[in-house]
Coordinates of N, CA and C in Angstrom, one line a residue:
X2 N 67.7 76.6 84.1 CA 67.5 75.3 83.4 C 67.8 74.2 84.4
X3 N 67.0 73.7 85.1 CA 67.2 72.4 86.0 C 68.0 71.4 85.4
X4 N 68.1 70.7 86.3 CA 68.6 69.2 85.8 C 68.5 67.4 86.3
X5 N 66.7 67.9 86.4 CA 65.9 66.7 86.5 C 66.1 65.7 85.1
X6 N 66.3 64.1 85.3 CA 66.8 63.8 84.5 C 65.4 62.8 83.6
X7 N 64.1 63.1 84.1 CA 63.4 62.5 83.2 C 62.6 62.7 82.1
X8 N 63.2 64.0 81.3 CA 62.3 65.1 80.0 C 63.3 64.8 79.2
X9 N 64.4 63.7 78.8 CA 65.0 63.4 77.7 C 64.9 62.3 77.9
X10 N 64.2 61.3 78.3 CA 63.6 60.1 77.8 C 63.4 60.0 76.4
X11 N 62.5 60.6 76.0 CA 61.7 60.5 74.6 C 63.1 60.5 73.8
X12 N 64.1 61.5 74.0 CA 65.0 61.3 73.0 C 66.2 60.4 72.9
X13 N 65.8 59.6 74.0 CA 67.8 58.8 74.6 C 67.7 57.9 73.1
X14 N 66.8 57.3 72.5 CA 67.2 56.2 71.1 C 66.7 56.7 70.0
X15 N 66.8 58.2 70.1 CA 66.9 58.5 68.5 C 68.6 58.8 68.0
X16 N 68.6 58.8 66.5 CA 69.3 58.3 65.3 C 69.8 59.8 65.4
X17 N 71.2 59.4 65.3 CA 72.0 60.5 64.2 C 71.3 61.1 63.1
X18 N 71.9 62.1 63.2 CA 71.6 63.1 62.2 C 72.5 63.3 60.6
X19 N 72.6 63.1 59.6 CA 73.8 63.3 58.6 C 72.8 64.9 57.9
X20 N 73.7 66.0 58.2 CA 73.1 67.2 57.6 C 74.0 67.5 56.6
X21 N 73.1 68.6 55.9 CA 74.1 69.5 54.6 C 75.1 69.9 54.9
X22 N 75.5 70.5 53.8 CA 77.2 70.8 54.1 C 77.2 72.5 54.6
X23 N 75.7 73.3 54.7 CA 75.7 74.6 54.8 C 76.2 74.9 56.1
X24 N 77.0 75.5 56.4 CA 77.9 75.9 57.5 C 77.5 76.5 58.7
X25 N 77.3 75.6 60.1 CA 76.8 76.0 61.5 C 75.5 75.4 61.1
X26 N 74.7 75.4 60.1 CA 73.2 75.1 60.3 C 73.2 73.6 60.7
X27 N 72.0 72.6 61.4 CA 71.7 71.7 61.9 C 72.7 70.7 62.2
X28 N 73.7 71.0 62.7 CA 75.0 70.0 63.2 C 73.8 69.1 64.3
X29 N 74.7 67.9 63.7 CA 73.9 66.9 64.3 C 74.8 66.3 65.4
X30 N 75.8 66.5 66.0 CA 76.5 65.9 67.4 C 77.8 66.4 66.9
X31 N 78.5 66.3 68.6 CA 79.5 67.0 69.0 C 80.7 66.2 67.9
X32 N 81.9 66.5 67.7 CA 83.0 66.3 66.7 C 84.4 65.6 68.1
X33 N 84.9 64.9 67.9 CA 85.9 64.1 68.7 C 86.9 65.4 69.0
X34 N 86.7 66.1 68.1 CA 87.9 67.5 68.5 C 87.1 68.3 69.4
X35 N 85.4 68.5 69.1 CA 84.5 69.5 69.8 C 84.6 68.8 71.5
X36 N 84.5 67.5 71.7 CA 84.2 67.0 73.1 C 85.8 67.0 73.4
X37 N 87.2 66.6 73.0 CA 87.9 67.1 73.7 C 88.1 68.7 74.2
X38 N 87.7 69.3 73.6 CA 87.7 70.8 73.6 C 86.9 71.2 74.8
X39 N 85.8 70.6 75.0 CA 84.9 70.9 76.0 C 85.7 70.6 77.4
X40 N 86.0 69.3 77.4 CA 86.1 68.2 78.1 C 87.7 69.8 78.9
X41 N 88.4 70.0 78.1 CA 89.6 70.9 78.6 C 89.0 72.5 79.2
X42 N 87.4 72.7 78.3 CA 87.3 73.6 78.9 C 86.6 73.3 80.4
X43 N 85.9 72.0 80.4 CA 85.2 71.8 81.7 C 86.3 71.5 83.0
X44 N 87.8 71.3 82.4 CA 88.9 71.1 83.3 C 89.0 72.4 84.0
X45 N 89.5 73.3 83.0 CA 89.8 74.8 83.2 C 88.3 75.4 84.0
X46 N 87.2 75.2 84.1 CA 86.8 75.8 85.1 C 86.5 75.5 86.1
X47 N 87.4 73.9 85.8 CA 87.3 73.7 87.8 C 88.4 73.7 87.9
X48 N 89.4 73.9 87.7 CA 90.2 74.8 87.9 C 90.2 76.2 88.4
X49 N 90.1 76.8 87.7 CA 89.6 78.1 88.2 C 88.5 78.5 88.8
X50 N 87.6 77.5 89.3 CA 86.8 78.0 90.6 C 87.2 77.2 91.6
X51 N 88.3 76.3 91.5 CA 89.2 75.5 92.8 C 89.8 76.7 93.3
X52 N 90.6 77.3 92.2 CA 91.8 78.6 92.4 C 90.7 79.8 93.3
X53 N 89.3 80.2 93.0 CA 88.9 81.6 92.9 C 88.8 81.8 94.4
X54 N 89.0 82.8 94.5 CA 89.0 83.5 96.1 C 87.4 83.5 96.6
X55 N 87.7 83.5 97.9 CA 86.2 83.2 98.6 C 85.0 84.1 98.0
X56 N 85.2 85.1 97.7 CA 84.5 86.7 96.9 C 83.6 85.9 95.6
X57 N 84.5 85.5 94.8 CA 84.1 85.1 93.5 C 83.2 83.6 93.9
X58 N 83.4 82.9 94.9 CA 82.4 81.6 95.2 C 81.6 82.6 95.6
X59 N 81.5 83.3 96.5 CA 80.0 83.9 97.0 C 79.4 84.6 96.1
X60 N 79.7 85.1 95.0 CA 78.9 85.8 93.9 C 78.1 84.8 92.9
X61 N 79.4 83.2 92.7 CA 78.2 82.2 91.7 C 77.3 82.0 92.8
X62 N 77.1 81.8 94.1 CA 76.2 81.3 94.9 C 75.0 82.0 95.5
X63 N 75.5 83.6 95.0 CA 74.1 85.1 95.3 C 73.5 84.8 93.8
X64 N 74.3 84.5 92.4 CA 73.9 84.2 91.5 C 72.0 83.3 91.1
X65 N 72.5 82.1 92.2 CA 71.6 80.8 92.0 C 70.7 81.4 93.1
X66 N 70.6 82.4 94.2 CA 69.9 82.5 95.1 C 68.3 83.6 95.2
X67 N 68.7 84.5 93.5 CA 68.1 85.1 93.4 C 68.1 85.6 91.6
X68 N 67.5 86.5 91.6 CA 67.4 86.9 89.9 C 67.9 88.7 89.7
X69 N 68.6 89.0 90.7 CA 69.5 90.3 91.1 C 70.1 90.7 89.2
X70 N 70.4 89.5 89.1 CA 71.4 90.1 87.8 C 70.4 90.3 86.8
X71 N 69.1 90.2 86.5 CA 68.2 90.1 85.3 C 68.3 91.8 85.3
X72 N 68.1 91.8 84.2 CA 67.9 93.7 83.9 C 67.2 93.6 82.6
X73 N 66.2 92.6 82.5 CA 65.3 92.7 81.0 C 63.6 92.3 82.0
X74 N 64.0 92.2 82.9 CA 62.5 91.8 83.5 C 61.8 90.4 83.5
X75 N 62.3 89.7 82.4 CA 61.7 88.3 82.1 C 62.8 86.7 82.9
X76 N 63.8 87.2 83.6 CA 64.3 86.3 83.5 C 64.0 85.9 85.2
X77 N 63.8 84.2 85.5 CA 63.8 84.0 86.4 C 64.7 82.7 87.3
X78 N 64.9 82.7 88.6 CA 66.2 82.0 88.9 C 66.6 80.6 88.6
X79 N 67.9 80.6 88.3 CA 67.9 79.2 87.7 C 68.5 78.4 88.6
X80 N 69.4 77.0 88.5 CA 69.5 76.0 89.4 C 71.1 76.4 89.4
X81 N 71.7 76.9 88.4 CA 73.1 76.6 88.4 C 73.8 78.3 87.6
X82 N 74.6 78.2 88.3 CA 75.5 79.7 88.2 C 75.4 80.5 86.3
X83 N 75.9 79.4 85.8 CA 75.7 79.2 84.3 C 74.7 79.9 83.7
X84 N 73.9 79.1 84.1 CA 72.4 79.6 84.0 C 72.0 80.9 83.9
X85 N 72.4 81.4 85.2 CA 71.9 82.5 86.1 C 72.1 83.8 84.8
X86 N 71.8 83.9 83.4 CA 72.0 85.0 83.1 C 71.0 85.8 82.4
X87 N 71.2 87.1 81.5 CA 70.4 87.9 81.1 C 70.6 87.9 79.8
X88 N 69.8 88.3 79.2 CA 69.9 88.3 77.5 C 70.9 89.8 77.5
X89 N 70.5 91.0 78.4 CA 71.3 91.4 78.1 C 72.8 91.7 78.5
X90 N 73.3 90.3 78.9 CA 74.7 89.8 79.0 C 75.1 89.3 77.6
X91 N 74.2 89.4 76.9 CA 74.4 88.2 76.1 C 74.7 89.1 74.7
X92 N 76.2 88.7 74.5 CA 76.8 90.2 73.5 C 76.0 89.6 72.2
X93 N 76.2 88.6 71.7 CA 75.9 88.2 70.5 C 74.4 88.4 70.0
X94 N 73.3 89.2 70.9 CA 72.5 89.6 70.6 C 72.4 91.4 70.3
X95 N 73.4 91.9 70.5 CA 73.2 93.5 70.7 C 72.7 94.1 70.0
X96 N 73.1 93.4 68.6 CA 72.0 94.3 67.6 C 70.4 94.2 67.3
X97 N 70.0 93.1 67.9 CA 68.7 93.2 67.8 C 68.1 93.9 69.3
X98 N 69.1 93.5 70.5 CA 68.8 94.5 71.5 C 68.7 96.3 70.9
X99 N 69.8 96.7 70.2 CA 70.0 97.9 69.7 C 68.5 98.4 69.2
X100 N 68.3 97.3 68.2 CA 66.5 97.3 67.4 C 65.8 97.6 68.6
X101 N 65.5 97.1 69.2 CA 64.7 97.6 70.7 C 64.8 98.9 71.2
X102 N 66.3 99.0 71.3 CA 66.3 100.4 72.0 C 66.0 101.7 71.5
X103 N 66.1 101.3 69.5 CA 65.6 102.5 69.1 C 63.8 102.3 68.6
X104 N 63.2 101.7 69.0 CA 62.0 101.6 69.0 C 61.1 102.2 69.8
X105 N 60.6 103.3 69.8 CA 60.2 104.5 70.3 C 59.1 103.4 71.1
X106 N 58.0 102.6 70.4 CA 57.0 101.8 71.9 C 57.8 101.2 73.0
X107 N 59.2 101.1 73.2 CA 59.3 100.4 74.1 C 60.3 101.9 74.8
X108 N 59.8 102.6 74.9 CA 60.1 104.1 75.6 C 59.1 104.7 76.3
X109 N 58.9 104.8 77.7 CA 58.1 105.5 78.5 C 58.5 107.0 78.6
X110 N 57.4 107.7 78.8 CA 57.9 109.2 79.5 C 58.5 109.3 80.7
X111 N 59.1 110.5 81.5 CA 59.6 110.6 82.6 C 58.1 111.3 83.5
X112 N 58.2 111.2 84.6 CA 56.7 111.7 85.6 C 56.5 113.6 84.6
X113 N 57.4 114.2 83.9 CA 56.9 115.3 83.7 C 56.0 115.1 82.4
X114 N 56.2 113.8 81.8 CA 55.4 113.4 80.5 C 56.2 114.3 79.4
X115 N 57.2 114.5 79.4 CA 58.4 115.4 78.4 C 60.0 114.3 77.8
X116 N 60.5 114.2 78.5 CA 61.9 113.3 78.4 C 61.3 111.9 78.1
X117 N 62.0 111.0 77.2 CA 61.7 109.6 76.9 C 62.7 109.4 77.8
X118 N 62.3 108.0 78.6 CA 62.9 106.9 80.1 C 63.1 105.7 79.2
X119 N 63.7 105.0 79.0 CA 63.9 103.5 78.5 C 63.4 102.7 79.4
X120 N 62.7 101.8 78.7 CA 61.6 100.9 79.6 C 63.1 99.6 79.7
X121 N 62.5 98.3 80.0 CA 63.8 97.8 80.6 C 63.3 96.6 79.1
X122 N 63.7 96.4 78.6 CA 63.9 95.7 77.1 C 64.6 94.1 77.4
X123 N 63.9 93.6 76.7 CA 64.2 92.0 76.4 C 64.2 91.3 75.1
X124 N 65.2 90.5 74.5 CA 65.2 90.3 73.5 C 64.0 89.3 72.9
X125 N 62.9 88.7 73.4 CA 62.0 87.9 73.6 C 61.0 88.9 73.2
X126 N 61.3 90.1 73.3 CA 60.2 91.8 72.8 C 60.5 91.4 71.5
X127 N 62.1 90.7 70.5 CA 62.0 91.3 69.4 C 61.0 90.7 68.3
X128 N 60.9 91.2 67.4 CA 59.2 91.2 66.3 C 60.1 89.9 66.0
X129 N 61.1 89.2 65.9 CA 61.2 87.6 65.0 C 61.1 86.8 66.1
X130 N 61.3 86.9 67.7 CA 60.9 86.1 68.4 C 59.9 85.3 68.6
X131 N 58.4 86.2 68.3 CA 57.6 84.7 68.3 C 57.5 84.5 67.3
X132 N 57.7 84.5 66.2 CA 58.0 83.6 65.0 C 58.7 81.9 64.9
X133 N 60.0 82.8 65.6 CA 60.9 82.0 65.8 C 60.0 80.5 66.9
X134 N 59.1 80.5 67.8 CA 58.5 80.0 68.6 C 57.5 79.3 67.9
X135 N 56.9 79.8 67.3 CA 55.8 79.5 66.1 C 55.5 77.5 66.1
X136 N 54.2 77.1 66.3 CA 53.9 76.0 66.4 C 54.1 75.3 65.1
X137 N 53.5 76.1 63.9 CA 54.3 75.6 62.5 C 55.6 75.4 61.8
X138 N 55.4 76.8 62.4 CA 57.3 76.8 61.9 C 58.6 75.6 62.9
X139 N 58.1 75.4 64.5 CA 58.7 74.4 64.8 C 58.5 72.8 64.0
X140 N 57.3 73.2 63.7 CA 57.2 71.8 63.3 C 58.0 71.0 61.5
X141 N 57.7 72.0 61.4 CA 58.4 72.7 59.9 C 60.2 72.5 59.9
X142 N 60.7 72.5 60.8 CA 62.1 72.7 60.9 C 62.4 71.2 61.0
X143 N 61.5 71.0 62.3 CA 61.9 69.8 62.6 C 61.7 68.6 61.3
X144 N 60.8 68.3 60.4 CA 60.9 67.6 59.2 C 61.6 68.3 58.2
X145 N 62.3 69.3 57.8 CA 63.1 69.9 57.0 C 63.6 69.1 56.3
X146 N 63.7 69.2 55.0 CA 64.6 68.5 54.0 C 65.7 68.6 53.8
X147 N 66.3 69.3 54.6 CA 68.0 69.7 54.0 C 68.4 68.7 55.4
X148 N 67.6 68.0 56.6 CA 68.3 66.8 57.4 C 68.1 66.0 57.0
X149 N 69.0 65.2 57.2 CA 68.7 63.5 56.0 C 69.0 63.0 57.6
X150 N 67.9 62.3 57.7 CA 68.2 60.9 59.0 C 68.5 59.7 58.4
X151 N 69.6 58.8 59.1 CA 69.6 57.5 58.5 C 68.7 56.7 59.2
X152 N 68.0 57.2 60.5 CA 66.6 56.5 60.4 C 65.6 57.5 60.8
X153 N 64.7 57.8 60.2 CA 63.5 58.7 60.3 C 63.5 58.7 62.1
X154 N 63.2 60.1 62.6 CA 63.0 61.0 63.5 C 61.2 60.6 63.8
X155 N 60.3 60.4 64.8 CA 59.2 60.5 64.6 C 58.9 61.6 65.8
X156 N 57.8 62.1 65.1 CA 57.1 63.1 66.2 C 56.6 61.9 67.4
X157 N 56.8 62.7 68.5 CA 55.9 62.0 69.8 C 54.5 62.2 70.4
X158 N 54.3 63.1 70.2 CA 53.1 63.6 70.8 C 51.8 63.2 70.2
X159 N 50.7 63.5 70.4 CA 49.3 63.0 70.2 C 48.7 63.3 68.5
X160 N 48.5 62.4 68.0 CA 47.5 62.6 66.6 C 49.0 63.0 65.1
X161 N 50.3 62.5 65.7 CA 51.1 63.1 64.7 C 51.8 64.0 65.1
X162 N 51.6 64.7 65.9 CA 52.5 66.0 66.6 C 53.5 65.4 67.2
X163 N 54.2 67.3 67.6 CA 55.4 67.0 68.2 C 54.9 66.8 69.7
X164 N 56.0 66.5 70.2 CA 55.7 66.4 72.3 C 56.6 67.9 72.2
X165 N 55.8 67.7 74.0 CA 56.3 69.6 74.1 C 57.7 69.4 74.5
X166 N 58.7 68.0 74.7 CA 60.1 68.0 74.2 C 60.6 68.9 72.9
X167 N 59.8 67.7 72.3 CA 60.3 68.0 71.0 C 60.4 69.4 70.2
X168 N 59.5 70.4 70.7 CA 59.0 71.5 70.6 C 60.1 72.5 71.2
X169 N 60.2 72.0 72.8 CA 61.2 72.6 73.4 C 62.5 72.8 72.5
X170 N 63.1 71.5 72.4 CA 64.6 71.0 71.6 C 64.4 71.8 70.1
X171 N 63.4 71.5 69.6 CA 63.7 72.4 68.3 C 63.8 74.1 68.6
X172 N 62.7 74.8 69.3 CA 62.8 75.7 69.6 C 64.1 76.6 70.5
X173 N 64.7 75.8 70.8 CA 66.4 76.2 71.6 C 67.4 76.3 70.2
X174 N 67.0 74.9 69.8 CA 67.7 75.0 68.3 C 68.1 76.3 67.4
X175 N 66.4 76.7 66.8 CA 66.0 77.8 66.6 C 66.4 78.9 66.4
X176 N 66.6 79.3 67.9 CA 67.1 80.6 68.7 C 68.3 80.7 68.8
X177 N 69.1 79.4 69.2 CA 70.9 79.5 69.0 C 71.0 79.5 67.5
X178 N 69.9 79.1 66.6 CA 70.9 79.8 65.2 C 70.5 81.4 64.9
X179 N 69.7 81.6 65.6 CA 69.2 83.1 65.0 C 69.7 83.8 65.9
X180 N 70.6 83.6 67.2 CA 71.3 84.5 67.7 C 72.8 84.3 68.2
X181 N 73.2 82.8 67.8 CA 74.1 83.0 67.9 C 75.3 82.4 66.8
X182 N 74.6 82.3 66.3 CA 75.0 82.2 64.6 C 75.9 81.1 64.6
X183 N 75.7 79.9 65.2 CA 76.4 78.6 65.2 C 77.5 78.5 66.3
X184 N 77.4 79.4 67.5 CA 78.1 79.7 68.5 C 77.6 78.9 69.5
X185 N 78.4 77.9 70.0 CA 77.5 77.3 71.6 C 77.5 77.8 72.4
X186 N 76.7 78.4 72.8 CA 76.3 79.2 74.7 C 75.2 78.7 74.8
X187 N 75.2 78.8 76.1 CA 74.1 78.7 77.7 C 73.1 79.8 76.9
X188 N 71.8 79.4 77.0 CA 70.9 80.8 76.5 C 70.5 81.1 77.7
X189 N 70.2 82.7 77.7 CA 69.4 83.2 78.4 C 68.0 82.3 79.3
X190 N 68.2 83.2 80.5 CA 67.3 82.4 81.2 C 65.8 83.1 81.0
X191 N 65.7 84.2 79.9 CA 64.3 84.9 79.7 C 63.7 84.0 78.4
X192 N 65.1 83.5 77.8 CA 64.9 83.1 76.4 C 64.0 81.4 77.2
X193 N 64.9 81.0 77.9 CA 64.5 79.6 78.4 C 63.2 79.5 78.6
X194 N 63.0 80.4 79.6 CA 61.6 80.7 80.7 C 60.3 80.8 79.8
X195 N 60.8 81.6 78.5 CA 59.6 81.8 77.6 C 59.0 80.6 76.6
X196 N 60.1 79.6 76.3 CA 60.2 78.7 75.5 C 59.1 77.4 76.7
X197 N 59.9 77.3 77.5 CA 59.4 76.8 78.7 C 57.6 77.0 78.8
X198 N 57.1 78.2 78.6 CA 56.3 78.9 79.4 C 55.2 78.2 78.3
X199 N 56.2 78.1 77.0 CA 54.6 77.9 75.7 C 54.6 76.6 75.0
X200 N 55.7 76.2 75.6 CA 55.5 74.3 75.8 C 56.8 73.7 77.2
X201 N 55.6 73.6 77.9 CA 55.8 73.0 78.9 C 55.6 71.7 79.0
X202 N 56.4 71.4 80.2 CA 56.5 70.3 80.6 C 55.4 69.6 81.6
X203 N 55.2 68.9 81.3 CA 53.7 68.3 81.9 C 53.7 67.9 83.8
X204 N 55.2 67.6 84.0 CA 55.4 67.5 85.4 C 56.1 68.6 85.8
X205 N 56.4 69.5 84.9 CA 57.1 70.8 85.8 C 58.8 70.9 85.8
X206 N 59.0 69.6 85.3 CA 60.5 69.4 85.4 C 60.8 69.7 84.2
X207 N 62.7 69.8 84.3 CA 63.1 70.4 83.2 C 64.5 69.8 83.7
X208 N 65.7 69.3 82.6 CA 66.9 68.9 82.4 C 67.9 69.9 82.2
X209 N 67.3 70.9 82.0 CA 68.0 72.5 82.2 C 69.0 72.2 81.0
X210 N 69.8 72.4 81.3 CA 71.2 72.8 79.8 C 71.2 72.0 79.2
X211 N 71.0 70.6 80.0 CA 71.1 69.2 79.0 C 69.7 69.4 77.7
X212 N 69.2 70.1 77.9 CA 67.8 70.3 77.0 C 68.3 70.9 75.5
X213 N 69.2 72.0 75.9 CA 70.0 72.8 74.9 C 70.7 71.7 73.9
X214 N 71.8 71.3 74.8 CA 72.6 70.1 74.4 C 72.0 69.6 73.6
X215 N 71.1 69.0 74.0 CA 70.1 67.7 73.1 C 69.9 68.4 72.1
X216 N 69.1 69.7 71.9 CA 69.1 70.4 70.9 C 69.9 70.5 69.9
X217 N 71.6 70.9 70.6 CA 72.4 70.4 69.3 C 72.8 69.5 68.4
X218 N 72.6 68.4 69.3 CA 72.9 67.0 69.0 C 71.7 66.5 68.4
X219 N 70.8 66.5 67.9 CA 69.9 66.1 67.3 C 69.2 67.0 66.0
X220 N 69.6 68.4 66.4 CA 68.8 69.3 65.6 C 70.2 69.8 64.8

């Protein structure tokens, strides 16, 4: 996820969000306790990569250099160490990875055509994934009635639509509630890549994490 800074334009002067009271869904910005919290954890890791031995610098830096660590097939290199991960690093999905692995289509034979081989599985394989992506259903979320704006949200894009921001930010949205059940993490860079892939950005650029972010903060 880069961090070219001109793909959140469209959103720097939109309006707070006031959501329901249902728990983790559509939080509309960070909480004075949530940004101190951050603020000490963003202390603590520079800290601890001030402290880390030369070994652990050269591993975030083979991290950003190549896509070594992917073991789902779909993920490709990102800008920043953070980034650099796999869905299947990513514990809070196991059970739908699990769904995958006992899914007999996503099992090849071994060369004797006898033993089942595990093909290499991504959670972007799972059956709610493109759903979750869905051009209606983004659009659908995004005017949802359980968000109350205190000033109406407008779609950007052509004839009424959303812009493929907009699309993006809801679709990250999306995905962190259906996998990480109101947990903030970095998503996957397979999850990114695909989101990316089916609304893109029209110059190629991307704000990388800050995209997620925005996602929280608005959605």
């Amino acid at each position: 996820m880069a961090t070219f800074e001109g793909d959140t334009d469209a959103f720097e002067d939109d309006e707070e969000f006031v959501v329901s009271s249902e728990p983790y869904l559509y939080e509309p910005e960070y909480t004075d306790e949530e940004l101190i919290e951050m603020d000490a954890q963003r202390a603590e890791r520079e800290r601890a990569a001030a402290a880390a031995p030369a070994g652990a610098a050269a591993e975030n830096r083979e991290r950003t250099s190549g896509d070594w660590w992917c073991q789902c097939q779909k993920c490709v290199q990102m800008l920043t160490f953070d980034e650099c991960f796999c869905c299947r690093e990513w514990d809070l999905v196991i059970p739908q990875i699990q769904e995958l692995e006992l899914d007999t289509s996503f099992q090849d034979l071994d060369v004797s055509g006898s033993a089942p081989r595990d093909r290499a599985i991504c959670i972007t394989q799972h059956q709610d994934f493109p759903s979750l992506l869905n051009q209606g259903v983004l659009e659908t979320f995004f005017s949802v009635d359980k968000i109350h704006l205190k000033k109406k949200t407008r779609p950007d894009g052509p004839n009424g639509q959303l812009s493929m921001l907009q699309y993006r930010l809801v679709a990250y949205r999306i995905v962190l509630e259906w996998g990480l059940k109101g947990n903030r993490r970095v998503l996957p860079s397979c999850v990114v890549t695909s989101i990316r892939n089916k609304y893109p950005s029209a110059t190629g650029q991307y704000v990388g994490f800050r995209e997620a972010q925005d996602a929280l903060r608005f959605f």
